[in-house]
Amino acid sequence: MRKSVLLPLILLVALVIGSLGYAVADAYNLVPGILTIEKQSLDLPQTVQIDLNTTKAEATKGINEQANQVTPEQLKPLMDQLVSQAQHGVDNKSQESASPDTNARAGAVVIDTASGKTIAQINGNQLMTPASSSKIIAAATALDTLGAQYRFTTSTHFAAGKLYLRGNGDQLLSPNAGNPDAISGHAGLGDLAAKTAKKLKAQKVSTTQLFLDESIFGDQNPLPNWKAQGNDRYESKPTPIAINNGLANPQLSYGYLPDPALSAAQQFAQRMKDNGISVEAVQRGTAPKEAAMLAEVKSAALHEIVHETLKESNNMLAEVLCRASAAKIGSGTNFAGQIKAAQKVLKKLHLESADFANQDCSGLSTEDRIKPALLAAVMQKAATGSDSQLRPIVSSLPIGALDGTLDTRYSQQAASGNVRAKTGSLQRARSLTGLVTTKSGRTLTFAVIIDSYKEGTGENARAAIDNFVNGLATL
């Protein structure tokens, strides 16, 4: 990443503000504001170079305590509109004659970020289906339990003529050499094989059996609810080792290999052969305690993996964040153990753990339940709380009309470049949780969920949520 500045930055700031608007300039750290892009590169001329490599957790920027406060009276019309549009539809001109979807529920909480006071809420304490907004809980769990600078280690161990490849949570391995400037592919199995082969050759070993040790993650069977939904393209086993997240096509963000961990081990076996070590067929097995470690490679830092998880709403990375946390505290390496790990963190944050009643950490299950008030509270903690470990949650959220899962939303609207939030989408649930700055400059923390609507009407629910958040930005 280039780190020198060869042209006056003021020219670049003027250019960005003139063409993209203040909020987008804020997103690139060129002007004050809450938006920050972490570990991202700008496509700049060769003569304009800026360091955007943030590795330390910092306080959220741009919370203007002097801006006009938002009142409950200002929010009431938006709350009423949210409920009406959830049940009657966004495009109906005459809502009185529209056929209402009385099963549709809307829940929302809005907090004044600077003061921490809840301004308004509707059904904020109702357990609702959060979809991928759950990933905020997953990120908080891992950041608090493991630490923002934690790195997953993939290692090899040798005992009694047997070689063990041990996974510890890195699902973003490269099959070849690692790239120290990348998040996905930061660590490489090719590098691990080269280091391992060198150690084996020093011991005069030229042939070995290879065992895949994935014992750290325990039972990896997917949830029955995942299968019942028929969403196989978006989920796989929560394995502790995989190449490119276990995806069959590296150009896509869905569609998984049948056995990502075994595929990674087979790739490693081939790299060992490339380095002059003959490897027999890969088997599964746990390394004995006496096995000596030969070599290791490390993933990108956890805060970078959180960035990857939240920006693109990566389901399996979210499960890994919670599963690794559960392994660390010993709450059980299964889905129930993951939830216990998350609830432990919530208690530490002085939040009600019972408000998190999920089956998983990705939000894939239609049986997941969270109170909107809890999502808003966790986001508030990330933005202003004393635990700086949670700060990367804010900088990892998608930005409206700019990137991640919000890149096509809020274009040409008040929330464009001005909202940073985690999306959520299931067959009968839509959600959004994050931060938005009003027209007057007041930052608001919010969580909004619409669930239980008629299947096939999800776009209406999303539009109702977008209207609500865009309305916050116009205040």
CSV table of C-alpha atoms in Angstrom, one decimal, residues 12-474:
chain,number,residue,atom,x,y,z
A,12,LEU,CA,-7.8,15.8,-3.6
A,13,VAL,CA,-10.3,16.8,-0.9
A,14,ALA,CA,-11.8,19.5,-3.1
A,15,LEU,CA,-12.1,17.1,-6.0
A,16,VAL,CA,-13.8,14.4,-3.9
A,17,ILE,CA,-16.1,16.8,-2.1
A,18,GLY,CA,-17.1,18.4,-5.4
A,19,SER,CA,-17.8,15.2,-7.3
A,20,LEU,CA,-19.0,12.7,-4.6
A,21,GLY,CA,-20.2,14.8,-1.7
A,22,TYR,CA,-19.1,15.4,1.8
A,23,ALA,CA,-20.3,12.1,3.1
A,24,VAL,CA,-18.4,10.0,0.6
A,25,ALA,CA,-15.2,12.1,1.3
A,26,ASP,CA,-15.9,11.3,5.0
A,27,ALA,CA,-15.9,7.6,4.2
A,28,TYR,CA,-12.4,7.9,2.8
A,29,ASN,CA,-11.1,9.8,5.9
A,30,LEU,CA,-10.6,13.0,3.9
A,31,VAL,CA,-12.9,15.0,6.0
A,32,PRO,CA,-14.3,14.6,9.6
A,33,GLY,CA,-17.2,12.2,10.0
A,34,ILE,CA,-18.3,8.8,11.3
A,35,LEU,CA,-17.5,6.9,8.1
A,36,THR,CA,-14.1,5.2,7.8
A,37,ILE,CA,-12.8,2.7,5.2
A,38,GLU,CA,-10.4,0.3,6.9
A,39,LYS,CA,-7.8,-1.7,4.9
A,40,GLN,CA,-9.1,-0.5,1.6
A,41,SER,CA,-7.2,1.0,-1.4
A,42,LEU,CA,-8.2,4.0,-3.4
A,43,ASP,CA,-7.8,4.0,-7.2
A,44,LEU,CA,-5.7,7.1,-7.2
A,45,PRO,CA,-3.2,8.6,-9.8
A,46,GLN,CA,0.3,7.4,-9.3
A,47,THR,CA,1.3,10.8,-7.9
A,48,VAL,CA,-1.4,10.9,-5.2
A,49,GLN,CA,-0.8,8.4,-2.5
A,50,ILE,CA,-2.5,8.1,0.9
A,51,ASP,CA,-2.1,5.6,3.7
A,52,LEU,CA,-5.5,4.1,4.6
A,53,ASN,CA,-4.0,1.2,6.5
A,54,THR,CA,-5.6,1.4,9.9
A,55,THR,CA,-4.5,-1.4,12.3
A,56,LYS,CA,-5.4,0.1,15.7
A,57,ALA,CA,-8.8,0.4,17.2
A,58,GLU,CA,-9.8,4.1,17.4
A,59,ALA,CA,-12.7,6.0,18.7
A,60,THR,CA,-15.5,6.6,16.2
A,61,LYS,CA,-14.9,9.9,14.5
A,62,GLY,CA,-17.4,12.6,13.7
A,63,ILE,CA,-20.0,12.2,16.5
A,64,ASN,CA,-21.1,15.9,16.7
A,65,GLU,CA,-22.5,16.5,20.2
A,66,GLN,CA,-23.3,20.1,19.2
A,67,ALA,CA,-25.7,19.2,16.4
A,68,ASN,CA,-29.4,19.6,16.9
A,69,GLN,CA,-30.9,16.7,18.8
A,70,VAL,CA,-33.6,14.6,17.3
A,71,THR,CA,-36.9,14.5,19.3
A,72,PRO,CA,-39.4,11.7,19.7
A,73,GLU,CA,-42.0,13.9,18.0
A,74,GLN,CA,-39.7,14.0,14.9
A,75,LEU,CA,-39.4,10.2,14.9
A,76,LYS,CA,-43.1,9.4,15.4
A,77,PRO,CA,-44.1,9.9,11.7
A,78,LEU,CA,-41.3,7.7,10.6
A,79,MET,CA,-42.2,5.0,13.0
A,80,ASP,CA,-45.9,5.2,11.9
A,81,GLN,CA,-44.8,5.1,8.3
A,82,LEU,CA,-42.6,2.0,8.9
A,83,VAL,CA,-45.5,0.0,10.4
A,84,SER,CA,-48.0,1.2,7.7
A,85,GLN,CA,-45.6,0.3,4.8
A,86,ALA,CA,-44.7,-3.0,6.4
A,87,GLN,CA,-48.4,-4.0,6.5
A,88,HIS,CA,-49.9,-2.2,3.5
A,89,GLY,CA,-47.0,-1.9,1.1
A,90,VAL,CA,-44.8,1.0,0.0
A,91,ASP,CA,-46.4,1.7,-3.4
A,92,ASN,CA,-50.1,1.7,-2.5
A,93,LYS,CA,-51.5,5.1,-3.1
A,94,SER,CA,-54.6,4.4,-1.0
A,95,GLN,CA,-53.5,2.5,2.0
A,96,GLU,CA,-57.0,2.5,3.5
A,97,SER,CA,-58.2,0.3,0.7
A,98,ALA,CA,-55.1,-1.9,0.5
A,99,SER,CA,-55.3,-5.5,1.7
A,100,PRO,CA,-53.2,-5.4,4.9
A,101,ASP,CA,-50.6,-8.0,5.8
A,102,THR,CA,-51.6,-8.1,9.5
A,103,ASN,CA,-48.9,-10.8,10.2
A,104,ALA,CA,-46.1,-8.4,9.2
A,105,ARG,CA,-44.3,-7.0,12.3
A,106,ALA,CA,-42.1,-4.0,12.4
A,107,GLY,CA,-39.6,-3.3,15.1
A,108,ALA,CA,-37.3,-0.4,15.4
A,109,VAL,CA,-35.1,1.4,18.0
A,110,VAL,CA,-33.3,4.7,17.5
A,111,ILE,CA,-30.7,5.9,20.0
A,112,ASP,CA,-29.0,9.3,20.1
A,113,THR,CA,-25.4,8.1,19.7
A,114,ALA,CA,-23.7,10.9,21.6
A,115,SER,CA,-25.8,10.7,24.7
A,116,GLY,CA,-26.8,7.0,24.5
A,117,LYS,CA,-30.5,7.8,25.2
A,118,THR,CA,-33.2,5.9,23.3
A,119,ILE,CA,-35.2,8.5,21.5
A,120,ALA,CA,-38.0,6.2,20.2
A,121,GLN,CA,-38.8,2.6,19.7
A,122,ILE,CA,-41.5,0.3,18.5
A,123,ASN,CA,-41.5,-3.4,19.4
A,124,GLY,CA,-37.9,-2.9,20.5
A,125,ASN,CA,-38.3,-5.6,23.1
A,126,GLN,CA,-40.0,-8.1,21.0
A,127,LEU,CA,-38.0,-11.2,19.9
A,128,MET,CA,-37.9,-11.0,16.1
A,129,THR,CA,-36.1,-12.7,13.2
A,130,PRO,CA,-32.9,-10.8,12.7
A,131,ALA,CA,-31.4,-12.5,9.6
A,132,SER,CA,-27.8,-11.3,8.9
A,133,SER,CA,-28.0,-8.5,11.4
A,134,SER,CA,-27.0,-11.3,13.8
A,135,LYS,CA,-23.4,-11.0,12.4
A,136,ILE,CA,-23.0,-7.9,14.6
A,137,ILE,CA,-23.3,-10.2,17.6
A,138,ALA,CA,-20.8,-12.7,16.0
A,139,ALA,CA,-18.3,-9.9,15.4
A,140,ALA,CA,-18.7,-8.6,19.0
A,141,THR,CA,-18.3,-12.1,20.4
A,142,ALA,CA,-15.0,-12.8,18.6
A,143,LEU,CA,-13.5,-9.3,19.0
A,144,ASP,CA,-14.2,-9.4,22.8
A,145,THR,CA,-13.2,-13.1,23.3
A,146,LEU,CA,-10.2,-13.3,21.0
A,147,GLY,CA,-9.1,-9.7,20.5
A,148,ALA,CA,-8.8,-7.5,17.4
A,149,GLN,CA,-5.2,-8.6,16.6
A,150,TYR,CA,-5.8,-12.3,17.0
A,151,ARG,CA,-4.7,-14.5,14.1
A,152,PHE,CA,-5.8,-18.0,13.2
A,153,THR,CA,-2.9,-20.4,13.0
A,154,THR,CA,-2.8,-23.3,10.5
A,155,SER,CA,0.0,-25.7,11.5
A,156,THR,CA,1.6,-29.1,10.8
A,157,HIS,CA,2.6,-31.6,13.5
A,158,PHE,CA,4.7,-34.8,13.2
A,159,ALA,CA,4.6,-38.0,15.4
A,160,ALA,CA,5.5,-41.6,14.7
A,161,GLY,CA,6.0,-41.1,11.0
A,162,LYS,CA,2.6,-39.4,10.6
A,163,LEU,CA,2.0,-35.8,9.5
A,164,TYR,CA,-1.0,-33.9,10.8
A,165,LEU,CA,-2.4,-30.8,9.2
A,166,ARG,CA,-4.3,-28.9,12.0
A,167,GLY,CA,-6.9,-26.2,11.3
A,168,ASN,CA,-7.7,-23.5,13.8
A,169,GLY,CA,-10.2,-21.4,12.1
A,170,ASP,CA,-8.6,-19.9,8.9
A,171,GLN,CA,-11.2,-20.3,6.1
A,172,LEU,CA,-9.4,-17.8,3.9
A,173,LEU,CA,-6.3,-19.8,3.0
A,174,SER,CA,-4.6,-19.6,-0.3
A,175,PRO,CA,-3.8,-23.0,-2.0
A,176,ASN,CA,-0.4,-21.6,-2.9
A,177,ALA,CA,1.7,-18.8,-1.5
A,178,GLY,CA,0.2,-16.3,0.9
A,179,ASN,CA,-0.2,-12.6,0.3
A,180,PRO,CA,0.7,-10.5,3.3
A,181,ASP,CA,-1.2,-7.6,1.9
A,182,ALA,CA,-4.5,-9.5,1.5
A,183,ILE,CA,-7.2,-10.6,3.9
A,184,SER,CA,-8.4,-13.6,1.8
A,185,GLY,CA,-5.3,-15.6,1.0
A,186,HIS,CA,-3.2,-13.9,3.7
A,187,ALA,CA,-1.8,-17.3,4.7
A,188,GLY,CA,-0.9,-19.9,2.0
A,189,LEU,CA,-0.8,-23.7,2.1
A,190,GLY,CA,2.0,-23.6,-0.4
A,191,ASP,CA,4.1,-21.7,2.2
A,192,LEU,CA,3.2,-24.1,4.9
A,193,ALA,CA,4.1,-27.1,2.7
A,194,ALA,CA,7.5,-25.6,1.9
A,195,LYS,CA,8.3,-25.0,5.6
A,196,THR,CA,7.1,-28.5,6.5
A,197,ALA,CA,8.9,-30.3,3.8
A,198,LYS,CA,12.2,-28.6,4.8
A,199,LYS,CA,11.8,-29.8,8.4
A,200,LEU,CA,10.9,-33.4,7.2
A,201,LYS,CA,13.9,-33.5,4.9
A,202,ALA,CA,16.1,-32.5,7.8
A,203,GLN,CA,14.8,-35.6,9.6
A,204,LYS,CA,15.5,-37.7,6.5
A,205,VAL,CA,11.7,-38.2,5.9
A,206,SER,CA,10.7,-38.5,2.3
A,207,THR,CA,7.3,-40.3,2.6
A,208,THR,CA,4.6,-39.8,5.1
A,209,GLN,CA,0.9,-40.3,5.9
A,210,LEU,CA,-1.2,-37.1,6.1
A,211,PHE,CA,-4.0,-36.7,8.6
A,212,LEU,CA,-6.5,-33.8,8.6
A,213,ASP,CA,-7.0,-32.6,12.2
A,214,GLU,CA,-10.1,-30.4,12.5
A,215,SER,CA,-11.0,-31.5,16.0
A,216,ILE,CA,-11.0,-28.0,17.4
A,217,PHE,CA,-14.4,-27.2,15.9
A,218,GLY,CA,-16.1,-30.4,17.1
A,219,ASP,CA,-19.4,-31.3,15.4
A,220,GLN,CA,-19.6,-29.5,12.1
A,221,ASN,CA,-23.0,-30.7,10.9
A,222,PRO,CA,-25.1,-27.8,9.6
A,223,LEU,CA,-28.2,-26.9,11.4
A,224,PRO,CA,-31.3,-28.9,10.3
A,225,ASN,CA,-33.1,-25.5,9.8
A,226,TRP,CA,-30.5,-24.6,7.2
A,227,LYS,CA,-31.2,-27.7,5.2
A,228,ALA,CA,-35.0,-27.3,5.6
A,229,GLN,CA,-34.8,-23.9,3.9
A,230,GLY,CA,-33.1,-25.2,0.8
A,231,ASN,CA,-30.4,-22.5,1.0
A,232,ASP,CA,-27.5,-24.9,0.4
A,233,ARG,CA,-25.8,-22.3,-1.9
A,234,TYR,CA,-25.3,-20.0,1.1
A,235,GLU,CA,-24.1,-22.4,3.7
A,236,SER,CA,-21.6,-25.2,4.4
A,237,LYS,CA,-19.9,-26.9,7.3
A,238,PRO,CA,-18.4,-24.5,9.9
A,239,THR,CA,-14.9,-26.0,9.3
A,240,PRO,CA,-11.6,-24.7,10.9
A,241,ILE,CA,-9.7,-24.9,7.6
A,242,ALA,CA,-10.7,-24.0,4.1
A,243,ILE,CA,-9.4,-22.4,0.9
A,244,ASN,CA,-11.2,-19.2,-0.2
A,245,ASN,CA,-14.0,-19.8,2.4
A,246,GLY,CA,-14.7,-23.2,0.9
A,247,LEU,CA,-16.3,-21.8,-2.2
A,248,ALA,CA,-16.3,-23.9,-5.3
A,249,ASN,CA,-15.9,-20.9,-7.6
A,250,PRO,CA,-13.6,-18.2,-6.3
A,251,GLN,CA,-15.4,-15.6,-8.4
A,252,LEU,CA,-18.7,-16.1,-6.6
A,253,SER,CA,-19.8,-15.5,-3.0
A,254,TYR,CA,-22.0,-18.6,-2.8
A,255,GLY,CA,-21.8,-22.3,-3.8
A,256,TYR,CA,-19.6,-24.4,-1.5
A,257,LEU,CA,-17.5,-27.5,-2.0
A,258,PRO,CA,-19.0,-30.7,-0.5
A,259,ASP,CA,-16.2,-31.0,2.0
A,260,PRO,CA,-14.1,-27.7,2.2
A,261,ALA,CA,-11.7,-29.0,4.9
A,262,LEU,CA,-10.8,-32.2,3.0
A,263,SER,CA,-10.4,-30.3,-0.2
A,264,ALA,CA,-7.9,-28.0,1.6
A,265,ALA,CA,-6.0,-31.0,3.0
A,266,GLN,CA,-5.8,-32.5,-0.5
A,267,GLN,CA,-4.4,-29.3,-1.9
A,268,PHE,CA,-1.8,-29.3,0.9
A,269,ALA,CA,-0.9,-32.9,0.0
A,270,GLN,CA,-0.2,-31.8,-3.5
A,271,ARG,CA,1.9,-28.9,-2.4
A,272,MET,CA,3.9,-31.3,-0.2
A,273,LYS,CA,4.5,-33.5,-3.3
A,274,ASP,CA,5.6,-30.3,-5.2
A,275,ASN,CA,8.2,-29.9,-2.4
A,276,GLY,CA,9.6,-33.4,-2.7
A,277,ILE,CA,7.6,-35.2,0.0
A,278,SER,CA,5.5,-38.2,-1.0
A,279,VAL,CA,2.1,-38.2,0.7
A,280,GLU,CA,-0.3,-41.1,1.0
A,281,ALA,CA,-4.1,-40.5,0.7
A,282,VAL,CA,-5.4,-38.0,3.2
A,283,GLN,CA,-7.2,-39.3,6.2
A,284,ARG,CA,-8.9,-37.6,9.1
A,285,GLY,CA,-7.3,-37.9,12.5
A,286,THR,CA,-6.4,-35.9,15.7
A,287,ALA,CA,-2.8,-35.2,16.4
A,288,PRO,CA,-1.5,-36.8,19.6
A,289,LYS,CA,-0.3,-34.6,22.4
A,290,GLU,CA,3.3,-35.7,21.8
A,291,ALA,CA,3.2,-34.6,18.1
A,292,ALA,CA,5.9,-32.0,17.5
A,293,MET,CA,4.9,-28.8,15.6
A,294,LEU,CA,6.9,-28.4,12.4
A,295,ALA,CA,5.6,-25.2,10.8
A,296,GLU,CA,2.7,-22.7,10.9
A,297,VAL,CA,1.1,-19.9,8.9
A,298,LYS,CA,-1.1,-17.2,10.3
A,299,SER,CA,-4.2,-15.5,8.9
A,300,ALA,CA,-4.9,-11.8,8.7
A,301,ALA,CA,-5.7,-10.1,11.9
A,302,LEU,CA,-9.2,-10.7,13.3
A,303,HIS,CA,-10.4,-7.1,12.8
A,304,GLU,CA,-9.7,-7.6,9.1
A,305,ILE,CA,-11.6,-10.9,9.0
A,306,VAL,CA,-14.5,-9.1,10.8
A,307,HIS,CA,-14.3,-6.5,8.0
A,308,GLU,CA,-14.6,-9.3,5.4
A,309,THR,CA,-17.5,-10.9,7.3
A,310,LEU,CA,-19.6,-7.8,7.7
A,311,LYS,CA,-19.0,-6.0,4.4
A,312,GLU,CA,-20.1,-8.9,2.3
A,313,SER,CA,-22.3,-10.7,4.9
A,314,ASN,CA,-20.2,-13.8,4.9
A,315,ASN,CA,-22.2,-16.6,6.6
A,316,MET,CA,-19.5,-19.1,7.2
A,317,LEU,CA,-17.0,-16.6,8.5
A,318,ALA,CA,-19.6,-15.5,11.0
A,319,GLU,CA,-20.0,-19.0,12.2
A,320,VAL,CA,-16.2,-19.4,12.5
A,321,LEU,CA,-16.0,-16.2,14.6
A,322,CYS,CA,-18.4,-17.7,17.2
A,323,ARG,CA,-17.1,-21.3,16.9
A,324,ALA,CA,-13.5,-20.1,17.6
A,325,SER,CA,-14.7,-18.0,20.5
A,326,ALA,CA,-16.6,-21.0,22.0
A,327,ALA,CA,-13.4,-23.2,21.6
A,328,LYS,CA,-11.4,-20.5,23.4
A,329,ILE,CA,-13.7,-20.3,26.5
A,330,GLY,CA,-14.7,-24.0,26.5
A,331,SER,CA,-18.5,-23.5,26.1
A,332,GLY,CA,-18.8,-26.3,23.6
A,333,THR,CA,-17.7,-26.6,20.0
A,334,ASN,CA,-21.2,-26.8,18.5
A,335,PHE,CA,-24.0,-24.4,17.7
A,336,ALA,CA,-25.3,-24.4,21.3
A,337,GLY,CA,-21.7,-23.6,22.5
A,338,GLN,CA,-21.5,-20.7,20.1
A,339,ILE,CA,-24.6,-19.1,21.5
A,340,LYS,CA,-23.3,-19.6,25.0
A,341,ALA,CA,-20.1,-17.8,24.0
A,342,ALA,CA,-22.0,-14.9,22.6
A,343,GLN,CA,-24.3,-14.7,25.6
A,344,LYS,CA,-21.2,-14.6,27.9
A,345,VAL,CA,-19.9,-11.5,25.9
A,346,LEU,CA,-23.3,-9.8,26.1
A,347,LYS,CA,-23.3,-10.3,29.9
A,348,LYS,CA,-19.8,-8.8,30.0
A,349,LEU,CA,-21.2,-5.8,28.1
A,350,HIS,CA,-24.0,-5.5,30.7
A,351,LEU,CA,-26.6,-6.4,28.2
A,352,GLU,CA,-29.4,-9.0,28.6
A,353,SER,CA,-28.1,-12.3,27.1
A,354,ALA,CA,-31.7,-13.7,26.9
A,355,ASP,CA,-32.4,-11.1,24.2
A,356,PHE,CA,-30.1,-13.2,22.0
A,357,ALA,CA,-32.1,-16.3,21.3
A,358,ASN,CA,-30.5,-17.4,18.1
A,359,GLN,CA,-29.7,-20.9,16.9
A,360,ASP,CA,-26.6,-19.7,15.0
A,361,CYS,CA,-24.4,-16.6,14.6
A,362,SER,CA,-24.8,-16.0,10.9
A,363,GLY,CA,-28.5,-15.4,11.0
A,364,LEU,CA,-29.2,-18.1,8.4
A,365,SER,CA,-31.8,-19.9,10.6
A,366,THR,CA,-35.4,-18.8,10.2
A,367,GLU,CA,-35.8,-19.8,13.9
A,368,ASP,CA,-33.3,-17.2,15.1
A,369,ARG,CA,-34.7,-14.5,17.4
A,370,ILE,CA,-33.2,-11.2,18.7
A,371,LYS,CA,-34.7,-8.1,20.2
A,372,PRO,CA,-34.1,-5.0,18.1
A,373,ALA,CA,-33.1,-3.2,21.3
A,374,LEU,CA,-30.2,-5.6,21.7
A,375,LEU,CA,-28.9,-5.1,18.2
A,376,ALA,CA,-29.0,-1.3,18.7
A,377,ALA,CA,-27.3,-1.6,22.1
A,378,VAL,CA,-24.4,-3.6,20.7
A,379,MET,CA,-24.0,-1.1,17.9
A,380,GLN,CA,-24.0,1.7,20.4
A,381,LYS,CA,-21.3,-0.1,22.5
A,382,ALA,CA,-19.2,-0.5,19.3
A,383,ALA,CA,-19.6,3.2,18.5
A,384,THR,CA,-19.1,4.8,21.9
A,385,GLY,CA,-18.4,2.1,24.5
A,386,SER,CA,-15.3,1.7,26.7
A,387,ASP,CA,-14.4,-1.6,25.0
A,388,SER,CA,-12.2,-0.4,22.1
A,389,GLN,CA,-12.0,-4.0,20.9
A,390,LEU,CA,-15.5,-3.6,19.4
A,391,ARG,CA,-14.5,-0.5,17.4
A,392,PRO,CA,-13.8,-2.5,14.2
A,393,ILE,CA,-17.5,-3.3,13.9
A,394,VAL,CA,-18.2,0.3,12.9
A,395,SER,CA,-15.5,0.5,10.3
A,396,SER,CA,-16.5,-2.9,8.8
A,397,LEU,CA,-20.1,-2.1,8.1
A,398,PRO,CA,-21.3,-1.5,4.5
A,399,ILE,CA,-21.7,2.1,3.4
A,400,GLY,CA,-24.9,3.2,1.7
A,401,ALA,CA,-24.5,3.5,-2.1
A,402,LEU,CA,-20.8,2.9,-1.8
A,403,ASP,CA,-19.7,-0.7,-0.9
A,404,GLY,CA,-20.5,-4.1,0.5
A,405,THR,CA,-24.2,-5.2,0.7
A,406,LEU,CA,-25.3,-1.6,0.6
A,407,ASP,CA,-23.6,-0.7,-2.6
A,408,THR,CA,-26.8,-0.5,-4.6
A,409,ARG,CA,-29.0,1.0,-1.9
A,410,TYR,CA,-29.7,4.7,-1.1
A,411,SER,CA,-28.3,6.0,-4.4
A,412,GLN,CA,-29.2,9.6,-5.0
A,413,GLN,CA,-30.8,9.8,-1.5
A,414,ALA,CA,-30.0,11.5,1.7
A,415,ALA,CA,-28.6,8.3,3.2
A,416,SER,CA,-26.2,7.9,0.3
A,417,GLY,CA,-22.7,7.7,1.7
A,418,ASN,CA,-24.2,8.7,5.0
A,419,VAL,CA,-25.4,5.4,6.5
A,420,ARG,CA,-23.2,2.5,7.7
A,421,ALA,CA,-25.2,-0.6,8.5
A,422,LYS,CA,-25.4,-4.4,8.5
A,423,THR,CA,-28.1,-5.8,6.3
A,424,GLY,CA,-30.2,-8.8,6.8
A,425,SER,CA,-32.4,-10.9,4.4
A,426,LEU,CA,-34.3,-14.1,4.7
A,427,GLN,CA,-37.5,-15.4,3.1
A,428,ARG,CA,-39.7,-13.7,5.7
A,429,ALA,CA,-37.4,-11.2,7.4
A,430,ARG,CA,-35.4,-8.1,6.5
A,431,SER,CA,-33.3,-6.0,8.9
A,432,LEU,CA,-30.8,-3.2,9.1
A,433,THR,CA,-28.6,-2.2,12.0
A,434,GLY,CA,-26.1,0.6,12.1
A,435,LEU,CA,-25.4,4.4,12.3
A,436,VAL,CA,-26.7,7.3,10.3
A,437,THR,CA,-26.1,11.0,10.5
A,438,THR,CA,-29.0,13.4,10.1
A,439,LYS,CA,-29.0,16.4,7.9
A,440,SER,CA,-28.2,18.6,10.9
A,441,GLY,CA,-25.2,16.5,11.8
A,442,ARG,CA,-26.6,14.4,14.6
A,443,THR,CA,-25.5,10.8,14.6
A,444,LEU,CA,-28.1,8.1,15.4
A,445,THR,CA,-27.7,4.5,16.2
A,446,PHE,CA,-30.6,2.3,14.9
A,447,ALA,CA,-31.9,-1.2,14.5
A,448,VAL,CA,-34.9,-2.0,12.4
A,449,ILE,CA,-36.5,-5.4,11.6
A,450,ILE,CA,-39.6,-6.4,9.6
A,451,ASP,CA,-40.5,-10.0,9.8
A,452,SER,CA,-43.5,-12.5,9.5
A,453,TYR,CA,-44.6,-10.9,6.2
A,454,LYS,CA,-46.0,-12.9,3.3
A,455,GLU,CA,-43.3,-14.9,1.6
A,456,GLY,CA,-42.4,-13.2,-1.7
A,457,THR,CA,-42.9,-9.7,-0.4
A,458,GLY,CA,-39.4,-9.1,0.9
A,459,GLU,CA,-38.7,-6.3,-1.5
A,460,ASN,CA,-41.5,-4.3,0.0
A,461,ALA,CA,-40.1,-4.9,3.5
A,462,ARG,CA,-36.7,-3.8,2.4
A,463,ALA,CA,-38.1,-0.6,0.8
A,464,ALA,CA,-40.0,0.2,4.0
A,465,ILE,CA,-36.8,-0.1,5.9
A,466,ASP,CA,-34.9,2.0,3.4
A,467,ASN,CA,-37.6,4.7,3.6
A,468,PHE,CA,-37.3,4.7,7.4
A,469,VAL,CA,-33.5,5.0,7.4
A,470,ASN,CA,-33.5,7.6,4.6
A,471,GLY,CA,-36.1,9.5,6.6
A,472,LEU,CA,-33.6,9.5,9.6
A,473,ALA,CA,-30.9,11.0,7.3
A,474,THR,CA,-33.2,13.9,6.3
